[in-house]
Amino acid sequence: MSYVHVIYTAMISDRVAIIPPLTPDLAHVGGKPKQVPPINFGEIFDIPRLRKDLNWPVLEWSEVKKAAYDVPLSHETTPVEGVVMDELGCWGIRNIGNKGSKDPGHSVHEMLLQLDCSYTNLPSDALATPDNYHVKVWSMAAALFPDGRKRVLDAKTDRFPTQFGKKEWIPPDEQLAVFDNTYGVSAYVPYEWFQDFSPMWRFVGRYLRFTPRLEGIADEYVRRMFGIGENDAVPLYIVLHIRRGDWSKPCEENRPGTECAAPLSVFAARVEEVKRGLTEKYGPGTAQAN
């Protein structure tokens, strides 16, 4: 979602979207971040097809700046020859609605891309609602135009210096717009990604397709699971994404001794419900689940 929001913001502000790599997260991929290298967005999603379908330029950071894209993230990583630390003025939105935090939203991408970022927060009226952390996408895009930029800078919002170099505040760069976090972004209401009117989904998200290589890997695993040959037809099936790691942890911490994650039997029962519904609507043989 974060990267779709980047692309949509670029489109409505008439800019070129630059997508950072996907960085490892212990709760999602297991292992330790120091053991897992980043994955370029284009290794997962078909960027040439996306550019064509959107009729809009989309780049990756690996096409813009030299960095250690293929090694695990670590402060102990040997510096890559020719990679320099760039000071950059950026926009801050992460802590506008987070009343418990006054720190800028530094991320691992700064270490990966060797960016020494200074942040300028958008004003509080950028929030989609006063009681939520989601920021209006047009508040972000407006700041990238001269009039909107002047409005934010005149508002004297929170400002944060760089961490390593001069340790001074730098005004947001006018050519390269960087935001500290683009996850909680909405056009109308928070969490609208799950609504059919979401512009980020309608104009960007639905055009994302996996690369042929990734689809080939998935096809190989499916065939192995069903025990079918390379030239055999793959039967219809239902896939579940059962996300437990990062979702279960807060429950386990706040409600010790309770069953925080639904047992697999519950998922199996729901799958049977879906199968019955598909059969009633489309006829027998609509779906097979394993």
Tab-separated table of C-alpha atoms in Angstrom:
chain	number	residue	atom	x	y	z
A	1	MET	CA	0.000	0.000	0.000
A	2	SER	CA	2.777	2.421	0.892
A	3	TYR	CA	4.328	2.168	-2.551
A	4	VAL	CA	0.982	2.507	-4.311
A	5	HIS	CA	0.470	5.708	-2.321
A	6	VAL	CA	3.864	6.956	-3.535
A	7	ILE	CA	2.913	6.349	-7.156
A	8	TYR	CA	-0.509	7.970	-6.792
A	9	THR	CA	0.986	11.026	-5.057
A	10	ALA	CA	3.487	11.341	-7.902
A	11	MET	CA	0.693	11.178	-10.474
A	12	ILE	CA	-1.484	13.891	-8.936
A	13	SER	CA	1.538	16.154	-8.362
A	14	ASP	CA	2.870	15.588	-11.898
A	15	ARG	CA	6.116	13.926	-10.780
A	16	VAL	CA	8.062	10.756	-11.500
A	17	ALA	CA	7.541	8.055	-8.851
A	18	ILE	CA	10.733	6.548	-7.406
A	19	ILE	CA	10.140	3.309	-5.494
A	20	PRO	CA	12.502	2.100	-2.749
A	21	PRO	CA	13.368	-1.569	-2.197
A	22	LEU	CA	11.270	-3.811	0.018
A	23	THR	CA	13.150	-4.204	3.289
A	24	PRO	CA	13.026	-7.301	5.535
A	25	ASP	CA	10.719	-7.455	8.520
A	26	LEU	CA	11.151	-10.110	11.188
A	27	ALA	CA	7.402	-10.608	11.622
A	28	HIS	CA	6.797	-11.209	7.917
A	29	VAL	CA	9.792	-13.030	6.474
A	30	GLY	CA	11.345	-14.575	9.576
A	31	GLY	CA	15.052	-14.687	10.282
A	32	LYS	CA	16.909	-11.515	11.159
A	33	PRO	CA	17.166	-8.306	9.113
A	34	LYS	CA	20.959	-8.615	9.154
A	35	GLN	CA	20.612	-11.943	7.330
A	36	VAL	CA	18.106	-10.935	4.642
A	37	PRO	CA	18.972	-8.448	1.892
A	38	PRO	CA	16.417	-5.962	0.532
A	39	ILE	CA	14.397	-6.912	-2.545
A	40	ASN	CA	13.974	-4.419	-5.346
A	41	PHE	CA	10.333	-3.651	-6.099
A	42	GLY	CA	10.845	-4.698	-9.720
A	43	GLU	CA	11.832	-8.209	-8.686
A	44	ILE	CA	8.298	-8.706	-7.368
A	45	PHE	CA	6.109	-6.465	-9.502
A	46	ASP	CA	6.212	-6.012	-13.277
A	47	ILE	CA	7.304	-2.370	-13.561
A	48	PRO	CA	7.500	-2.196	-17.398
A	49	ARG	CA	3.899	-3.388	-17.568
A	50	LEU	CA	2.882	-0.955	-14.819
A	51	ARG	CA	4.435	1.974	-16.691
A	52	LYS	CA	2.561	0.995	-19.827
A	53	ASP	CA	-0.789	0.462	-18.084
A	54	LEU	CA	-0.554	3.713	-16.114
A	55	ASN	CA	1.045	5.670	-18.958
A	56	TRP	CA	3.222	7.170	-16.240
A	57	PRO	CA	6.960	6.973	-15.442
A	58	VAL	CA	7.893	4.784	-12.484
A	59	LEU	CA	11.512	4.318	-11.429
A	60	GLU	CA	13.307	2.384	-8.700
A	61	TRP	CA	15.915	3.880	-6.392
A	62	SER	CA	18.411	1.406	-7.860
A	63	GLU	CA	18.046	3.347	-11.141
A	64	VAL	CA	18.682	6.662	-9.389
A	65	LYS	CA	21.418	6.121	-6.815
A	66	LYS	CA	24.207	3.640	-6.267
A	67	ALA	CA	23.812	1.733	-2.981
A	68	ALA	CA	24.276	-1.701	-1.395
A	69	TYR	CA	20.985	-3.095	-2.657
A	70	ASP	CA	22.004	-6.758	-2.556
A	71	VAL	CA	23.442	-7.085	0.966
A	72	PRO	CA	21.659	-7.421	4.335
A	73	LEU	CA	20.982	-4.175	6.189
A	74	SER	CA	23.455	-3.585	8.968
A	75	HIS	CA	25.444	-0.735	10.431
A	76	GLU	CA	28.437	-3.086	10.179
A	77	THR	CA	28.041	-3.521	6.412
A	78	THR	CA	31.227	-2.653	4.546
A	79	PRO	CA	30.732	0.664	2.696
A	80	VAL	CA	30.261	0.302	-1.048
A	81	GLU	CA	32.808	2.155	-3.148
A	82	GLY	CA	31.299	5.223	-4.782
A	83	VAL	CA	28.299	5.431	-2.427
A	84	VAL	CA	28.085	8.829	-0.738
A	85	MET	CA	25.903	10.152	2.064
A	86	ASP	CA	23.518	12.788	0.715
A	87	GLU	CA	21.885	15.417	2.918
A	88	LEU	CA	18.258	15.824	1.923
A	89	GLY	CA	15.339	17.921	3.088
A	90	CYS	CA	12.214	15.754	3.400
A	91	TRP	CA	8.561	15.974	4.432
A	92	GLY	CA	7.289	14.456	7.681
A	93	ILE	CA	3.813	12.981	8.142
A	94	ARG	CA	4.397	9.961	10.377
A	95	ASN	CA	4.019	11.635	13.751
A	96	ILE	CA	1.410	14.300	12.936
A	97	GLY	CA	-1.366	12.142	14.346
A	98	ASN	CA	0.842	10.193	16.752
A	99	LYS	CA	0.420	12.214	19.924
A	100	GLY	CA	2.868	10.005	21.804
A	101	SER	CA	5.794	10.655	19.475
A	102	LYS	CA	7.630	13.823	18.558
A	103	ASP	CA	10.474	12.112	16.731
A	104	PRO	CA	10.823	12.200	12.948
A	105	GLY	CA	9.973	9.051	11.068
A	106	HIS	CA	13.460	7.795	10.260
A	107	SER	CA	13.458	4.473	8.417
A	108	VAL	CA	15.885	1.754	7.360
A	109	HIS	CA	15.725	3.140	3.829
A	110	GLU	CA	17.831	6.076	4.956
A	111	MET	CA	20.613	3.680	5.972
A	112	LEU	CA	20.229	1.642	2.793
A	113	LEU	CA	20.176	4.626	0.442
A	114	GLN	CA	22.687	6.633	2.486
A	115	LEU	CA	20.400	9.623	2.990
A	116	ASP	CA	20.922	12.027	5.874
A	117	CYS	CA	17.386	13.352	6.126
A	118	SER	CA	16.061	16.528	7.680
A	119	TYR	CA	12.278	16.606	8.146
A	120	THR	CA	9.593	19.274	8.001
A	121	ASN	CA	6.197	18.136	9.257
A	122	LEU	CA	3.007	18.902	7.401
A	123	PRO	CA	0.478	20.849	9.525
A	124	SER	CA	-2.120	19.027	11.613
A	125	ASP	CA	-4.896	19.897	9.145
A	126	ALA	CA	-3.265	17.357	6.814
A	127	LEU	CA	-4.906	14.598	8.855
A	128	ALA	CA	-7.902	12.878	7.299
A	129	THR	CA	-9.625	12.963	10.705
A	130	PRO	CA	-8.428	14.520	13.987
A	131	ASP	CA	-8.478	11.193	15.846
A	132	ASN	CA	-6.484	9.103	13.338
A	133	TYR	CA	-2.961	9.093	11.946
A	134	HIS	CA	-4.003	8.908	8.290
A	135	VAL	CA	-2.945	11.872	6.177
A	136	LYS	CA	-4.848	13.250	3.190
A	137	VAL	CA	-3.020	12.507	-0.027
A	138	TRP	CA	-3.822	15.944	-1.405
A	139	SER	CA	-2.181	17.546	1.626
A	140	MET	CA	0.982	15.726	0.597
A	141	ALA	CA	0.658	16.566	-3.074
A	142	ALA	CA	-0.197	20.228	-2.410
A	143	ALA	CA	3.085	20.675	-0.512
A	144	LEU	CA	4.923	19.771	-3.710
A	145	PHE	CA	3.581	22.843	-5.525
A	146	PRO	CA	4.952	26.354	-4.853
A	147	ASP	CA	1.818	27.723	-3.165
A	148	GLY	CA	1.332	24.626	-1.007
A	149	ARG	CA	5.001	24.536	-0.099
A	150	LYS	CA	4.910	28.174	1.032
A	151	ARG	CA	1.807	27.508	3.127
A	152	VAL	CA	3.511	24.657	5.024
A	153	LEU	CA	6.782	26.505	5.554
A	154	ASP	CA	4.937	29.614	6.762
A	155	ALA	CA	3.040	27.445	9.278
A	156	LYS	CA	6.270	26.861	11.262
A	157	THR	CA	5.506	23.198	11.871
A	158	ASP	CA	7.900	20.842	13.680
A	159	ARG	CA	11.301	20.668	12.028
A	160	PHE	CA	14.073	18.138	12.568
A	161	PRO	CA	17.773	18.411	11.649
A	162	THR	CA	19.929	15.896	9.839
A	163	GLN	CA	21.488	13.182	12.007
A	164	PHE	CA	25.066	12.928	10.776
A	165	GLY	CA	26.437	15.821	8.750
A	166	LYS	CA	25.868	19.426	9.742
A	167	LYS	CA	23.000	18.375	12.016
A	168	GLU	CA	20.999	21.321	10.756
A	169	TRP	CA	17.457	21.715	9.437
A	170	ILE	CA	17.265	21.637	5.657
A	171	PRO	CA	14.109	22.825	3.867
A	172	PRO	CA	12.399	20.101	1.827
A	173	ASP	CA	14.056	19.591	-1.529
A	174	GLU	CA	12.033	21.083	-4.370
A	175	GLN	CA	13.139	18.629	-7.032
A	176	LEU	CA	13.152	15.331	-5.116
A	177	ALA	CA	10.185	14.982	-2.741
A	178	VAL	CA	10.676	12.408	0.026
A	179	PHE	CA	8.122	11.547	2.723
A	180	ASP	CA	9.046	9.699	5.903
A	181	ASN	CA	6.117	7.281	5.711
A	182	THR	CA	3.342	6.697	3.183
A	183	TYR	CA	1.398	3.862	4.790
A	184	GLY	CA	-1.358	5.862	6.516
A	185	VAL	CA	-2.538	7.872	3.505
A	186	SER	CA	-6.118	8.416	2.369
A	187	ALA	CA	-8.030	10.582	-0.084
A	188	TYR	CA	-11.313	10.641	1.829
A	189	VAL	CA	-11.452	8.516	4.981
A	190	PRO	CA	-8.926	6.359	6.906
A	191	TYR	CA	-8.468	2.761	5.760
A	192	GLU	CA	-10.291	3.493	2.490
A	193	TRP	CA	-7.980	1.033	0.702
A	194	PHE	CA	-10.619	-1.568	1.543
A	195	GLN	CA	-13.424	0.486	-0.030
A	196	ASP	CA	-14.425	0.281	-3.688
A	197	PHE	CA	-14.025	4.056	-4.153
A	198	SER	CA	-10.344	4.156	-3.138
A	199	PRO	CA	-8.550	6.182	-5.845
A	200	MET	CA	-5.196	4.672	-4.929
A	201	TRP	CA	-6.586	1.224	-5.697
A	202	ARG	CA	-8.642	2.267	-8.737
A	203	PHE	CA	-5.901	4.242	-10.474
A	204	VAL	CA	-2.743	2.395	-9.356
A	205	GLY	CA	-3.147	-0.718	-7.195
A	206	ARG	CA	-5.245	-2.768	-9.596
A	207	TYR	CA	-2.598	-2.396	-12.299
A	208	LEU	CA	0.155	-4.055	-10.274
A	209	ARG	CA	1.043	-7.494	-11.626
A	210	PHE	CA	3.661	-9.952	-10.449
A	211	THR	CA	6.665	-10.499	-12.680
A	212	PRO	CA	6.626	-13.554	-14.985
A	213	ARG	CA	9.547	-14.976	-12.989
A	214	LEU	CA	7.629	-14.747	-9.714
A	215	GLU	CA	4.524	-16.261	-11.302
A	216	GLY	CA	6.692	-19.109	-12.552
A	217	ILE	CA	8.000	-19.777	-9.045
A	218	ALA	CA	4.452	-19.744	-7.655
A	219	ASP	CA	3.261	-22.112	-10.402
A	220	GLU	CA	6.089	-24.527	-9.573
A	221	TYR	CA	5.128	-24.603	-5.882
A	222	VAL	CA	1.433	-25.085	-6.691
A	223	ARG	CA	2.190	-28.000	-8.982
A	224	ARG	CA	4.431	-29.541	-6.360
A	225	MET	CA	1.689	-29.171	-3.736
A	226	PHE	CA	-0.951	-30.809	-5.951
A	227	GLY	CA	1.484	-33.414	-7.250
A	228	ILE	CA	0.853	-32.627	-10.917
A	229	GLY	CA	3.214	-32.479	-13.864
A	230	GLU	CA	4.552	-29.488	-15.726
A	231	ASN	CA	2.083	-29.886	-18.599
A	232	ASP	CA	-0.958	-30.851	-16.531
A	233	ALA	CA	-3.792	-28.398	-15.983
A	234	VAL	CA	-3.785	-26.751	-12.538
A	235	PRO	CA	-7.161	-27.270	-10.807
A	236	LEU	CA	-9.100	-24.384	-9.340
A	237	TYR	CA	-8.183	-23.740	-5.719
A	238	ILE	CA	-8.648	-21.318	-2.838
A	239	VAL	CA	-5.621	-19.661	-1.233
A	240	LEU	CA	-5.556	-18.169	2.263
A	241	HIS	CA	-3.042	-15.636	3.546
A	242	ILE	CA	-3.002	-16.452	7.256
A	243	ARG	CA	-1.025	-13.627	8.835
A	244	ARG	CA	-0.106	-14.364	12.433
A	245	GLY	CA	3.319	-13.059	13.473
A	246	ASP	CA	2.960	-9.286	13.817
A	247	TRP	CA	-0.813	-9.414	14.347
A	248	SER	CA	-0.686	-11.909	17.193
A	249	LYS	CA	2.092	-10.270	19.178
A	250	PRO	CA	0.075	-7.247	20.482
A	251	CYS	CA	-2.734	-9.603	21.552
A	252	GLU	CA	-0.343	-11.935	23.353
A	253	GLU	CA	1.215	-8.990	25.182
A	254	ASN	CA	-2.097	-7.422	26.201
A	255	ARG	CA	-4.104	-10.603	26.791
A	256	PRO	CA	-1.712	-13.284	28.055
A	257	GLY	CA	-3.138	-16.772	28.276
A	258	THR	CA	-5.803	-16.195	25.618
A	259	GLU	CA	-6.008	-17.703	22.156
A	260	CYS	CA	-5.108	-14.732	19.966
A	261	ALA	CA	-5.054	-16.472	16.584
A	262	ALA	CA	-7.971	-18.461	15.220
A	263	PRO	CA	-7.177	-22.192	14.872
A	264	LEU	CA	-6.825	-23.655	11.405
A	265	SER	CA	-10.125	-25.481	11.862
A	266	VAL	CA	-11.916	-22.113	11.800
A	267	PHE	CA	-10.260	-21.221	8.509
A	268	ALA	CA	-11.177	-24.630	7.103
A	269	ALA	CA	-14.819	-24.085	8.018
A	270	ARG	CA	-14.848	-20.681	6.309
A	271	VAL	CA	-13.269	-22.179	3.189
A	272	GLU	CA	-16.080	-24.734	3.066
A	273	GLU	CA	-18.587	-21.878	3.288
A	274	VAL	CA	-16.921	-20.123	0.364
A	275	LYS	CA	-16.890	-23.342	-1.654
A	276	ARG	CA	-20.593	-23.875	-1.047
A	277	GLY	CA	-21.313	-20.308	-2.070
A	278	LEU	CA	-19.298	-20.668	-5.280
A	279	THR	CA	-20.990	-23.959	-6.077
A	280	GLU	CA	-24.444	-22.430	-5.586
A	281	LYS	CA	-23.579	-19.472	-7.765
A	282	TYR	CA	-21.487	-21.053	-10.532
A	283	GLY	CA	-22.104	-24.798	-10.287
A	284	PRO	CA	-20.076	-27.852	-9.164
A	285	GLY	CA	-16.321	-27.939	-9.612
A	286	THR	CA	-15.879	-24.197	-9.107
A	287	ALA	CA	-13.212	-24.398	-6.406
A	288	GLN	CA	-10.918	-26.942	-4.832
A	289	ALA	CA	-9.125	-26.266	-1.571
A	290	ASN	CA	-6.081	-27.909	-0.060
